[in-house]
Amino acid sequence: AQSVTQLGSHVSVSEGALVLLRCNYSSSVPPYLFWYVQYPNQGLQLLLKYTSAATLVKGINDFEAEFKKSETSFHLTKPSAHMSDAAEYFCAVSDRGGSQGNLIFGKGTKLSVKP
Amino acid sequence: DTGVSQNPRHKITKRGQNVTFRCDPISEHNRLYWYRQTLGQGPEFLTYFQNEAQLEKSRLLSDRFSAERPKGSFSTLEIQRTEQGDSAMYLCASSLSGASGAYEQYFGPGTRLTVT
């Protein structure tokens, strides 16, 4: 069965600092992996996705993530945090590999950005 | 493209009442999903449709829950005899699905249900 673990329910960074949000996955098949962002009282917006092509995936708003099979990780990074990045971030894996399945989400990491 | 829309955005109901939520997917999307999100948790899958066919239901979807997508366009999610444990954000998502698989899911803003 597929699962996702997000390390750290809350991460706080200063504006301009590096953002690193951690995600580890478990999957019995080659995984498709996703990062979504959720602003308060809103739905989820896709930041980026890994679909077995390039291991370094670039997304919107300068976010990127690197798929590391040996570490079963898909950490999200951004070189320089902006105040507008403050939100909750969810890592997800497709529940049966490939893109056919439903999404299994982690519990989320809330990112705070200090001025 | 107006995105996925959900109505109502907020619903407060008393325990034991029935509620119905509506989701309008992106017009050309043939897949429609329902998820539930409780405070401090990620969304959890409830059910999904391909066109008008309901292809999968989670064990979370008790017999008090029913979902329909009668013409393969909008969908409704009904909860009968609501309980306080049903209080959550109900999220709808849609995607395209073809021979090469399904594409990314686009989420609506959600309906927040509060059962008093």
PDB file of N, CA and C in Angstrom, chain A residues 34 36 38 41-44 46 49 90 95-96 99-103 105-108, chain B residues 9 31 33 35 37 40-43 45 48 56 91 100-102 104-105 107-109:
ATOM      1  N   PHE A  34       3.245  14.170  -5.883  1.00  0.00           N
ATOM      2  CA  PHE A  34       2.716  15.515  -6.089  1.00  0.00           C
ATOM      3  C   PHE A  34       2.963  16.362  -4.838  1.00  0.00           C
ATOM      4  N   TYR A  36       1.058  19.822  -3.295  1.00  0.00           N
ATOM      5  CA  TYR A  36      -0.029  20.792  -3.396  1.00  0.00           C
ATOM      6  C   TYR A  36       0.141  21.835  -2.298  1.00  0.00           C
ATOM      7  N   GLN A  38      -2.137  24.767  -0.015  1.00  0.00           N
ATOM      8  CA  GLN A  38      -3.496  25.164   0.372  1.00  0.00           C
ATOM      9  C   GLN A  38      -3.428  26.425   1.211  1.00  0.00           C
ATOM     10  N   ASN A  41      -8.884  28.406   3.967  1.00  0.00           N
ATOM     11  CA  ASN A  41     -10.253  28.348   3.441  1.00  0.00           C
ATOM     12  C   ASN A  41     -10.311  28.242   1.919  1.00  0.00           C
ATOM     13  N   GLN A  42      -9.301  27.638   1.342  1.00  0.00           N
ATOM     14  CA  GLN A  42      -9.304  27.433  -0.095  1.00  0.00           C
ATOM     15  C   GLN A  42      -9.015  25.976  -0.414  1.00  0.00           C
ATOM     16  N   GLY A  43      -9.211  25.619  -1.665  1.00  0.00           N
ATOM     17  CA  GLY A  43      -8.871  24.274  -2.115  1.00  0.00           C
ATOM     18  C   GLY A  43      -7.380  24.141  -2.325  1.00  0.00           C
ATOM     19  N   LEU A  44      -6.981  23.031  -2.907  1.00  0.00           N
ATOM     20  CA  LEU A  44      -5.564  22.736  -3.112  1.00  0.00           C
ATOM     21  C   LEU A  44      -5.133  23.137  -4.523  1.00  0.00           C
ATOM     22  N   LEU A  46      -2.010  22.660  -7.332  1.00  0.00           N
ATOM     23  CA  LEU A  46      -0.856  21.835  -7.652  1.00  0.00           C
ATOM     24  C   LEU A  46       0.382  22.704  -7.835  1.00  0.00           C
ATOM     25  N   LYS A  49       4.676  18.011  -9.973  1.00  0.00           N
ATOM     26  CA  LYS A  49       4.413  16.576  -9.954  1.00  0.00           C
ATOM     27  C   LYS A  49       5.608  15.817 -10.529  1.00  0.00           C
ATOM     28  N   PHE A  90       1.006  20.047   1.094  1.00  0.00           N
ATOM     29  CA  PHE A  90       0.698  18.628   1.177  1.00  0.00           C
ATOM     30  C   PHE A  90       1.456  17.863   0.101  1.00  0.00           C
ATOM     31  N   ASP A  95      -2.384   6.329  -5.523  1.00  0.00           N
ATOM     32  CA  ASP A  95      -2.566   5.151  -4.667  1.00  0.00           C
ATOM     33  C   ASP A  95      -2.300   3.824  -5.348  1.00  0.00           C
ATOM     34  N   ARG A  96      -2.079   3.819  -6.632  1.00  0.00           N
ATOM     35  CA  ARG A  96      -1.782   2.547  -7.276  1.00  0.00           C
ATOM     36  C   ARG A  96      -0.693   2.682  -8.315  1.00  0.00           C
ATOM     37  N   SER A  99      -0.645   7.186 -12.999  1.00  0.00           N
ATOM     38  CA  SER A  99      -1.532   8.333 -12.829  1.00  0.00           C
ATOM     39  C   SER A  99      -2.987   7.916 -12.753  1.00  0.00           C
ATOM     40  N   GLN A 100      -3.253   6.627 -12.643  1.00  0.00           N
ATOM     41  CA  GLN A 100      -4.635   6.183 -12.657  1.00  0.00           C
ATOM     42  C   GLN A 100      -5.317   6.301 -11.313  1.00  0.00           C
ATOM     43  N   GLY A 101      -4.517   6.380 -10.271  1.00  0.00           N
ATOM     44  CA  GLY A 101      -5.111   6.217  -8.952  1.00  0.00           C
ATOM     45  C   GLY A 101      -5.573   7.499  -8.312  1.00  0.00           C
ATOM     46  N   ASN A 102      -6.162   7.311  -7.150  1.00  0.00           N
ATOM     47  CA  ASN A 102      -6.549   8.431  -6.322  1.00  0.00           C
ATOM     48  C   ASN A 102      -5.345   8.868  -5.513  1.00  0.00           C
ATOM     49  N   LEU A 103      -5.444  10.011  -4.927  1.00  0.00           N
ATOM     50  CA  LEU A 103      -4.311  10.565  -4.207  1.00  0.00           C
ATOM     51  C   LEU A 103      -4.368  10.208  -2.721  1.00  0.00           C
ATOM     52  N   PHE A 105      -2.685  11.551   0.666  1.00  0.00           N
ATOM     53  CA  PHE A 105      -2.001  12.754   1.125  1.00  0.00           C
ATOM     54  C   PHE A 105      -1.302  12.520   2.454  1.00  0.00           C
ATOM     55  N   GLY A 106      -0.224  13.275   2.660  1.00  0.00           N
ATOM     56  CA  GLY A 106       0.347  13.385   3.982  1.00  0.00           C
ATOM     57  C   GLY A 106      -0.491  14.310   4.837  1.00  0.00           C
ATOM     58  N   LYS A 107      -0.068  14.477   6.100  1.00  0.00           N
ATOM     59  CA  LYS A 107      -0.851  15.288   7.023  1.00  0.00           C
ATOM     60  C   LYS A 107      -0.622  16.781   6.836  1.00  0.00           C
ATOM     61  N   GLY A 108       0.337  17.133   6.022  1.00  0.00           N
ATOM     62  CA  GLY A 108       0.567  18.541   5.729  1.00  0.00           C
ATOM     63  C   GLY A 108       1.640  19.168   6.593  1.00  0.00           C
TER      64      GLY A 108
ATOM     65  N   ARG B   9     -20.376  27.065  -0.032  1.00  0.00           N
ATOM     66  CA  ARG B   9     -19.030  27.102   0.525  1.00  0.00           C
ATOM     67  C   ARG B   9     -19.034  26.739   2.006  1.00  0.00           C
ATOM     68  N   ARG B  31     -13.241  12.836 -15.200  1.00  0.00           N
ATOM     69  CA  ARG B  31     -13.146  12.248 -13.866  1.00  0.00           C
ATOM     70  C   ARG B  31     -13.485  13.285 -12.802  1.00  0.00           C
ATOM     71  N   TYR B  33     -13.709  13.579  -8.420  1.00  0.00           N
ATOM     72  CA  TYR B  33     -13.356  12.951  -7.151  1.00  0.00           C
ATOM     73  C   TYR B  33     -13.963  13.736  -5.994  1.00  0.00           C
ATOM     74  N   TYR B  35     -13.194  14.228  -1.803  1.00  0.00           N
ATOM     75  CA  TYR B  35     -12.292  14.002  -0.682  1.00  0.00           C
ATOM     76  C   TYR B  35     -12.885  14.678   0.557  1.00  0.00           C
ATOM     77  N   GLN B  37     -11.590  16.436   4.286  1.00  0.00           N
ATOM     78  CA  GLN B  37     -10.422  16.914   5.015  1.00  0.00           C
ATOM     79  C   GLN B  37     -10.850  17.412   6.386  1.00  0.00           C
ATOM     80  N   GLY B  40      -6.273  19.591  10.604  1.00  0.00           N
ATOM     81  CA  GLY B  40      -4.943  19.063  10.882  1.00  0.00           C
ATOM     82  C   GLY B  40      -4.573  17.826  10.093  1.00  0.00           C
ATOM     83  N   GLN B  41      -5.408  17.463   9.138  1.00  0.00           N
ATOM     84  CA  GLN B  41      -5.151  16.277   8.332  1.00  0.00           C
ATOM     85  C   GLN B  41      -5.115  16.623   6.849  1.00  0.00           C
ATOM     86  N   GLY B  42      -4.525  15.752   6.076  1.00  0.00           N
ATOM     87  CA  GLY B  42      -4.613  15.897   4.644  1.00  0.00           C
ATOM     88  C   GLY B  42      -5.944  15.370   4.133  1.00  0.00           C
ATOM     89  N   PRO B  43      -6.294  15.702   2.918  1.00  0.00           N
ATOM     90  CA  PRO B  43      -7.539  15.175   2.348  1.00  0.00           C
ATOM     91  C   PRO B  43      -7.514  13.654   2.277  1.00  0.00           C
ATOM     92  N   PHE B  45      -9.527  10.354   0.448  1.00  0.00           N
ATOM     93  CA  PHE B  45     -10.359   9.993  -0.696  1.00  0.00           C
ATOM     94  C   PHE B  45     -11.674   9.379  -0.232  1.00  0.00           C
ATOM     95  N   TYR B  48     -14.866   8.305  -6.537  1.00  0.00           N
ATOM     96  CA  TYR B  48     -14.659   8.998  -7.792  1.00  0.00           C
ATOM     97  C   TYR B  48     -15.533   8.443  -8.907  1.00  0.00           C
ATOM     98  N   GLU B  56     -15.278   3.820  -7.791  1.00  0.00           N
ATOM     99  CA  GLU B  56     -14.625   3.393  -6.560  1.00  0.00           C
ATOM    100  C   GLU B  56     -15.180   4.179  -5.378  1.00  0.00           C
ATOM    101  N   LEU B  91     -13.998  18.302  -0.281  1.00  0.00           N
ATOM    102  CA  LEU B  91     -13.316  18.822  -1.465  1.00  0.00           C
ATOM    103  C   LEU B  91     -13.681  17.992  -2.683  1.00  0.00           C
ATOM    104  N   SER B 100      -3.542   7.096 -21.842  1.00  0.00           N
ATOM    105  CA  SER B 100      -2.235   7.150 -21.186  1.00  0.00           C
ATOM    106  C   SER B 100      -2.353   7.376 -19.695  1.00  0.00           C
ATOM    107  N   GLY B 101      -3.550   7.380 -19.165  1.00  0.00           N
ATOM    108  CA  GLY B 101      -3.727   7.568 -17.742  1.00  0.00           C
ATOM    109  C   GLY B 101      -4.479   8.832 -17.433  1.00  0.00           C
ATOM    110  N   ALA B 102      -4.520   9.147 -16.164  1.00  0.00           N
ATOM    111  CA  ALA B 102      -5.231  10.351 -15.715  1.00  0.00           C
ATOM    112  C   ALA B 102      -4.225  11.462 -15.465  1.00  0.00           C
ATOM    113  N   GLU B 104      -3.331  15.445 -13.841  1.00  0.00           N
ATOM    114  CA  GLU B 104      -3.401  15.962 -12.483  1.00  0.00           C
ATOM    115  C   GLU B 104      -4.810  16.397 -12.112  1.00  0.00           C
ATOM    116  N   GLN B 105      -5.089  16.315 -10.815  1.00  0.00           N
ATOM    117  CA  GLN B 105      -6.391  16.671 -10.296  1.00  0.00           C
ATOM    118  C   GLN B 105      -6.403  18.152  -9.936  1.00  0.00           C
ATOM    119  N   PHE B 107      -8.524  20.988  -7.866  1.00  0.00           N
ATOM    120  CA  PHE B 107      -9.434  21.015  -6.733  1.00  0.00           C
ATOM    121  C   PHE B 107     -10.299  22.261  -6.718  1.00  0.00           C
ATOM    122  N   GLY B 108     -11.498  22.090  -6.215  1.00  0.00           N
ATOM    123  CA  GLY B 108     -12.375  23.210  -5.936  1.00  0.00           C
ATOM    124  C   GLY B 108     -12.068  23.811  -4.574  1.00  0.00           C
ATOM    125  N   PRO B 109     -12.788  24.886  -4.195  1.00  0.00           N
ATOM    126  CA  PRO B 109     -12.508  25.572  -2.933  1.00  0.00           C
ATOM    127  C   PRO B 109     -13.041  24.832  -1.708  1.00  0.00           C
TER     128      PRO B 109
END
